XYZ file of C-alpha atoms in Angstrom:
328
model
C -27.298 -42.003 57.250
C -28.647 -40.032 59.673
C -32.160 -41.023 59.751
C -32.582 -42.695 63.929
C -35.949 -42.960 64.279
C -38.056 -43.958 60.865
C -40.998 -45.729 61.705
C -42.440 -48.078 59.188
C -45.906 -48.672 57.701
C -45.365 -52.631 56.641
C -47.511 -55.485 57.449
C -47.947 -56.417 60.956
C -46.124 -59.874 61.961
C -47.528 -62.801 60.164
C -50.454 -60.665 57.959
C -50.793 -62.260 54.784
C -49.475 -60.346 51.655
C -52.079 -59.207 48.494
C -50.756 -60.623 45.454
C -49.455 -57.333 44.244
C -47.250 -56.342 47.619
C -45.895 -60.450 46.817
C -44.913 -59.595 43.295
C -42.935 -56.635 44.971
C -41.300 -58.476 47.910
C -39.973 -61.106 44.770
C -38.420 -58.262 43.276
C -36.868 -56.610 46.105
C -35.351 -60.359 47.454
C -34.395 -60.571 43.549
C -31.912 -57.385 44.004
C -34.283 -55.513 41.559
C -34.394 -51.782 41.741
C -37.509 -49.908 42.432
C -38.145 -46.773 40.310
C -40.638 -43.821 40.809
C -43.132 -44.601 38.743
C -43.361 -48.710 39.545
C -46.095 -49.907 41.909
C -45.362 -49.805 45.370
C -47.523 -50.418 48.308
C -48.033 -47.221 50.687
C -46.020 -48.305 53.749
C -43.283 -48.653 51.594
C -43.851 -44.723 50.127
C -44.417 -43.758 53.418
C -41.558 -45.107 54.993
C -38.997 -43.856 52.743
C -40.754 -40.717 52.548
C -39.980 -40.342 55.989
C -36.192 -41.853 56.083
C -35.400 -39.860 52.865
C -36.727 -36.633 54.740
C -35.153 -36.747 57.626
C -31.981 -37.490 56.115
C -32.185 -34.326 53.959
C -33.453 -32.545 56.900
C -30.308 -33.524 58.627
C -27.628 -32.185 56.188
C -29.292 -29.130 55.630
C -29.244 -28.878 59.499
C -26.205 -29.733 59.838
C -24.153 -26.937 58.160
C -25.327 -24.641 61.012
C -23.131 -25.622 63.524
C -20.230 -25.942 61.496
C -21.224 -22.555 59.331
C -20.654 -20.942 62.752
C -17.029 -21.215 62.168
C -16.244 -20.862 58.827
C -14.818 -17.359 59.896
C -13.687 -18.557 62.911
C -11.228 -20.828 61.282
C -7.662 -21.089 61.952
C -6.704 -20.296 58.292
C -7.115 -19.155 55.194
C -6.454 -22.772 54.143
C -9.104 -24.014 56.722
C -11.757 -21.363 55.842
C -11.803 -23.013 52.300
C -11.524 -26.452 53.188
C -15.140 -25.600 56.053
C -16.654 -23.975 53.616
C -16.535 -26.413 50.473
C -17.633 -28.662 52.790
C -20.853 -26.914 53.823
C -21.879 -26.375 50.265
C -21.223 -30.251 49.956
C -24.290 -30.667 52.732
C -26.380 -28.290 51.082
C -25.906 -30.142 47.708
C -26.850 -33.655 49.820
C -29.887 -31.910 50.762
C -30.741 -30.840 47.648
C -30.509 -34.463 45.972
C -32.066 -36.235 48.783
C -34.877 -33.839 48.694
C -35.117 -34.332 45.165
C -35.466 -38.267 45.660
C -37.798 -37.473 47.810
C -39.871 -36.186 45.621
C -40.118 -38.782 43.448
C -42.058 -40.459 45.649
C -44.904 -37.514 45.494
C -43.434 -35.219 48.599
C -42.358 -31.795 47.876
C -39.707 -30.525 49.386
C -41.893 -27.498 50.715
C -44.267 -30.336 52.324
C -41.045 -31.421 54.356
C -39.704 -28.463 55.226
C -43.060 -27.825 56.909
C -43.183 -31.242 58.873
C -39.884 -30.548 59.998
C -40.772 -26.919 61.250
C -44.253 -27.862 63.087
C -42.411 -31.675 64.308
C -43.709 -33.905 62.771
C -40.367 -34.768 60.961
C -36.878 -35.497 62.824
C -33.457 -34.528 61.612
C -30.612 -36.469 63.616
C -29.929 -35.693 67.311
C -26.230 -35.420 66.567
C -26.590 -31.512 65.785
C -28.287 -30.922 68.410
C -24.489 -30.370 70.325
C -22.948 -27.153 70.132
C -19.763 -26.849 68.625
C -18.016 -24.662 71.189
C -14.223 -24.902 70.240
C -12.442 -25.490 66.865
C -11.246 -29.112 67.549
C -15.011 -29.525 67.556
C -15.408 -29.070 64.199
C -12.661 -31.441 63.622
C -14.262 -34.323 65.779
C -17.538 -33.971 63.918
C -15.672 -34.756 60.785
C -14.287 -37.698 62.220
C -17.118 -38.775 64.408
C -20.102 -37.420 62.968
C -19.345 -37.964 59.101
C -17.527 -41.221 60.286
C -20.528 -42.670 61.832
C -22.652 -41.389 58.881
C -20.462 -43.031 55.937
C -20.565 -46.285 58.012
C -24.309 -45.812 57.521
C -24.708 -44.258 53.987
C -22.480 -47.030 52.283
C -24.847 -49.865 52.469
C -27.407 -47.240 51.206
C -25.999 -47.177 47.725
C -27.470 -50.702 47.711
C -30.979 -49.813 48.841
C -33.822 -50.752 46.612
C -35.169 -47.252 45.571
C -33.394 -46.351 42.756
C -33.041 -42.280 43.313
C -32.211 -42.736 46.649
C -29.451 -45.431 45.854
C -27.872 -43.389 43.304
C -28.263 -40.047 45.488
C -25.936 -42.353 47.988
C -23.173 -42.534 45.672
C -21.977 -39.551 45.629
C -22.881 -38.756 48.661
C -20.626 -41.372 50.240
C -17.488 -39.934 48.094
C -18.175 -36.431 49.534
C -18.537 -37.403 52.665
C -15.081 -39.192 53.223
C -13.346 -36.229 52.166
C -15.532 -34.786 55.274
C -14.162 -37.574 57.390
C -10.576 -36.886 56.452
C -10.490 -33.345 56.783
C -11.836 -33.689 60.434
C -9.459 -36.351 61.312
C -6.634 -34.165 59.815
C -7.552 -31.147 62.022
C -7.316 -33.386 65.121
C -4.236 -34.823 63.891
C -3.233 -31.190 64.028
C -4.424 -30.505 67.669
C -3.338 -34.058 69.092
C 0.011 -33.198 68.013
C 0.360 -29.526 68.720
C 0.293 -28.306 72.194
C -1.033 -29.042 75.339
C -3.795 -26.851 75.236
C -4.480 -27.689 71.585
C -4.464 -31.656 73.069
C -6.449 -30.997 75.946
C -9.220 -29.217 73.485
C -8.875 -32.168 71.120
C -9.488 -34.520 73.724
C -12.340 -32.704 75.154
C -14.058 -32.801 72.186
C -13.773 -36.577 71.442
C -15.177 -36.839 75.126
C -18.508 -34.509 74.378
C -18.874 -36.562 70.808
C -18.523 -39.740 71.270
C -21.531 -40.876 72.474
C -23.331 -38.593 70.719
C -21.510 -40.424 67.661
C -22.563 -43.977 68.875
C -27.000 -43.090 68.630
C -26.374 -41.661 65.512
C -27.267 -45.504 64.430
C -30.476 -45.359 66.354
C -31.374 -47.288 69.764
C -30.537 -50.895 70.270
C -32.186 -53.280 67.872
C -33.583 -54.613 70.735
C -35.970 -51.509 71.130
C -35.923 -50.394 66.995
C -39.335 -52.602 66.544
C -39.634 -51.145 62.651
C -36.167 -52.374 61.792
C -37.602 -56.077 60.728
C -39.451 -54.451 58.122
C -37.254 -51.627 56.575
C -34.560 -54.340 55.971
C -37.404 -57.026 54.599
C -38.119 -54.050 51.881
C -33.967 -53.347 51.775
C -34.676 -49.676 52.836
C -32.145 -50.188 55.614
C -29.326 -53.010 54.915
C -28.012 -53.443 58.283
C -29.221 -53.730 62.388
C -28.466 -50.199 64.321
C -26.263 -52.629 66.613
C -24.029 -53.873 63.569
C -23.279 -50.676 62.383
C -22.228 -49.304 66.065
C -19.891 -52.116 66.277
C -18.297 -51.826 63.507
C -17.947 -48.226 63.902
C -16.308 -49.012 67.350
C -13.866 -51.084 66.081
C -12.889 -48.856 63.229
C -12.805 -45.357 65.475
C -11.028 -46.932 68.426
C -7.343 -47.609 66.875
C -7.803 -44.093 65.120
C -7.940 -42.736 68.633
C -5.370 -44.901 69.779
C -3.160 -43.492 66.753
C -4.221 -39.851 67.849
C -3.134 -40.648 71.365
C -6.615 -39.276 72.526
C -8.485 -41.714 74.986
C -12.313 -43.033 74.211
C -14.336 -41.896 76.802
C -15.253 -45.058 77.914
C -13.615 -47.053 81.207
C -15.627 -50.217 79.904
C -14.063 -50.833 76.704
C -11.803 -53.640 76.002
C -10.971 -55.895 73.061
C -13.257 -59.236 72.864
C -11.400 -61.550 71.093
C -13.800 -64.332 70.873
C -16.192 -61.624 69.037
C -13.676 -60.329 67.308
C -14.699 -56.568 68.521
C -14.620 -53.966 71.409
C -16.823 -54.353 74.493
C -18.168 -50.747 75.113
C -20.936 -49.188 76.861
C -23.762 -48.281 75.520
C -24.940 -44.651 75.222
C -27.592 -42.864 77.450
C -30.525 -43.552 75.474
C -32.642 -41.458 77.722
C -30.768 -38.300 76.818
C -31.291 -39.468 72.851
C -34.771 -39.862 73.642
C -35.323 -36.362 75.556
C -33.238 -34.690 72.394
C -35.252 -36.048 69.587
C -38.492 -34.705 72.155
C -36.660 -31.563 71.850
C -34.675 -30.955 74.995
C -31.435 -31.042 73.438
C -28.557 -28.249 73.933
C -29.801 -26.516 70.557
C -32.779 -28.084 69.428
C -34.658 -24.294 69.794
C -31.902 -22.895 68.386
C -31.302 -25.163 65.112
C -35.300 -25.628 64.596
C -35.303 -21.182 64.849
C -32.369 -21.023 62.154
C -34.694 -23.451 59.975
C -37.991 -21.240 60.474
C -36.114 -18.121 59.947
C -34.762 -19.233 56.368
C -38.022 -20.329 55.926
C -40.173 -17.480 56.357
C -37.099 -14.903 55.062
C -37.381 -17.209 51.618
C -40.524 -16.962 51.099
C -40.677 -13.676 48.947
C -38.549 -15.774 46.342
C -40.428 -18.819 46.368
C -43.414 -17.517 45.679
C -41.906 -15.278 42.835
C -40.838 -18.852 41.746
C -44.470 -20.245 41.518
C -45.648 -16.313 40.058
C -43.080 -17.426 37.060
C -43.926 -21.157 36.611
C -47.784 -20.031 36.857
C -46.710 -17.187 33.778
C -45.314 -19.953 32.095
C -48.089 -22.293 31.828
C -50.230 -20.354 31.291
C -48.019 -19.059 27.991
C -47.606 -22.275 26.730
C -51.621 -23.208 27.569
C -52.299 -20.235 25.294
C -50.163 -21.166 22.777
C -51.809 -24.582 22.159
């Protein structure tokens, strides 16, 4: 998932419950599925509303900095393999907008809270991507860090967002293989093909590790989001298990973690590591990232170059109705 920052709108500690938002928290502790058109108390709208968004907002994002190369590639063979997967984000966007929706937010009502900031989309693509093996470590990384993430989401308690997840999480592992695979490629290849591969694991890493969010320690909403099973595990969990997954794979590669601080704890059963520079994830979600201008100026242009078709869109729905109001 790629959603760092959602803030929820649940009960302050120890505030009593109505009788209604008590009938829901029974069903959601009960495994029960939500669904559009049950009753649901606003925080819990509101919150997903805002996860759900920035989530789309963040795969629609993020096929700019990879789109930048899908000429660029190496290959034929790699031109194909970049692009199918940058139609896969678009097509993530387009259900997770969709379940979005369900919950009474258009898609056009996002797309303007992104533009004007009052919605996020994840820090991580606010990096450039300035060599090829780049575009291999975000596969890796990026996607790697977001399937550990999405695959608890399939068993989040809003339905449409839960099945949106499944497929989802099959896409994205093909992502996650084809970016280890091209720095398989450059690991093993030569020195200056190395030497870029390496570099690139050094400029992603951390990156990679807030992609789960600040420490639980300073995520105050995440008591709540995982009370309503919005979120299924701590930011902290997921970062250490990510660790311990990513770490051999480097080892495998050859390619060093960036890190002088990590070790194996075996009484944990998991890496020691450091922890990222959460006042540089802090000043990038504020907007003083690498590309924030430049990703948040790709998003306006589309915007106001589409609108010409979406209001044709509306023009035709409005003909439409007003047909079939005729008619009746």
């Amino acid at each position: 998932m790629y959603a760092q920052m959602v803030k929820s709108e649940g009960k302050r500690p120890g505030e009593a419950l109505s009788p209604e938002e008590q009938a829901f928290q029974d069903r959601i502790d009960a495994g029960e599925r939500i669904e559009p058109r049950d009753w649901m108390p606003e925080g819990y709208r509101k919150t997903l509303i805002r996860q759900i968004g920035q989530h789309a907002h963040s795969e629609i994002v993020g096929q700019l900095p990879e789109g930048n190369w899908i000429t660029r590639a190496p290959t034929l063979e790699r031109k194909a393999i970049l692009l199918a997967k940058v139609q896969d984000e678009a097509g993530h966007g387009l259900y997770l907008y969709s379940a979005a929706e369900t919950l009474g937010e258009s898609r056009d009502e996002m797309t303007q809270k992104l533009l004007d900031g009052r919605m996020k989309y994840s820090s991580i693509f606010n990096y450039p991507t300035l060599t090829w093996a780049d575009i291999g470590a975000i596969g890796w990384l990026v996607d790697g860090a977001a399937i550990m993430n999405q695959v608890p989401l399939q068993r989040t308690s809003y339905g449409p967002y839960a099945r949106a997840m499944v497929r989802i999480c099959k896409e994205e592992s093909f992502h996650q293989r084809q970016g280890y695979h091209i720095m398989m490629k450059m690991a093993r290849g030569t020195d200056a093909q190395r030497e870029m591969a390496q570099d690139a694991l050094n400029r992603f890493w951390y990156p990679s590790l807030m992609m789960f969010g600040p420490s639980d320690k300073e995520s105050v909403h995440s008591a709540q989001n995982m009370a309503w099973k919005i979120k299924i595990n701590t930011n902290d969990e997921l970062r250490q298990k990510f660790v311990d997954q990513t770490v051999p794979q480097a080892e495998f590669l050859g390619l060093t973690v960036p890190d002088e601080t990590l070790c194996w704890n075996e009484e944990k059963g998991g890496y020691d590591f450091a922890e990222p520079d959460w006042n540089e994830f802090f000043e990038v979600l504020k907007g003083n990232g690498p590309c924030n201008a430049e990703r948040i100026g790709a998003r306006q242009k589309a915007w106001d170059d589409g609108a010409w078709f979406r209001d044709g869109l509306s023009a035709y729905a409005d003909k439409q109705q007003a047909r079939r109001m005729a008619a009746e």
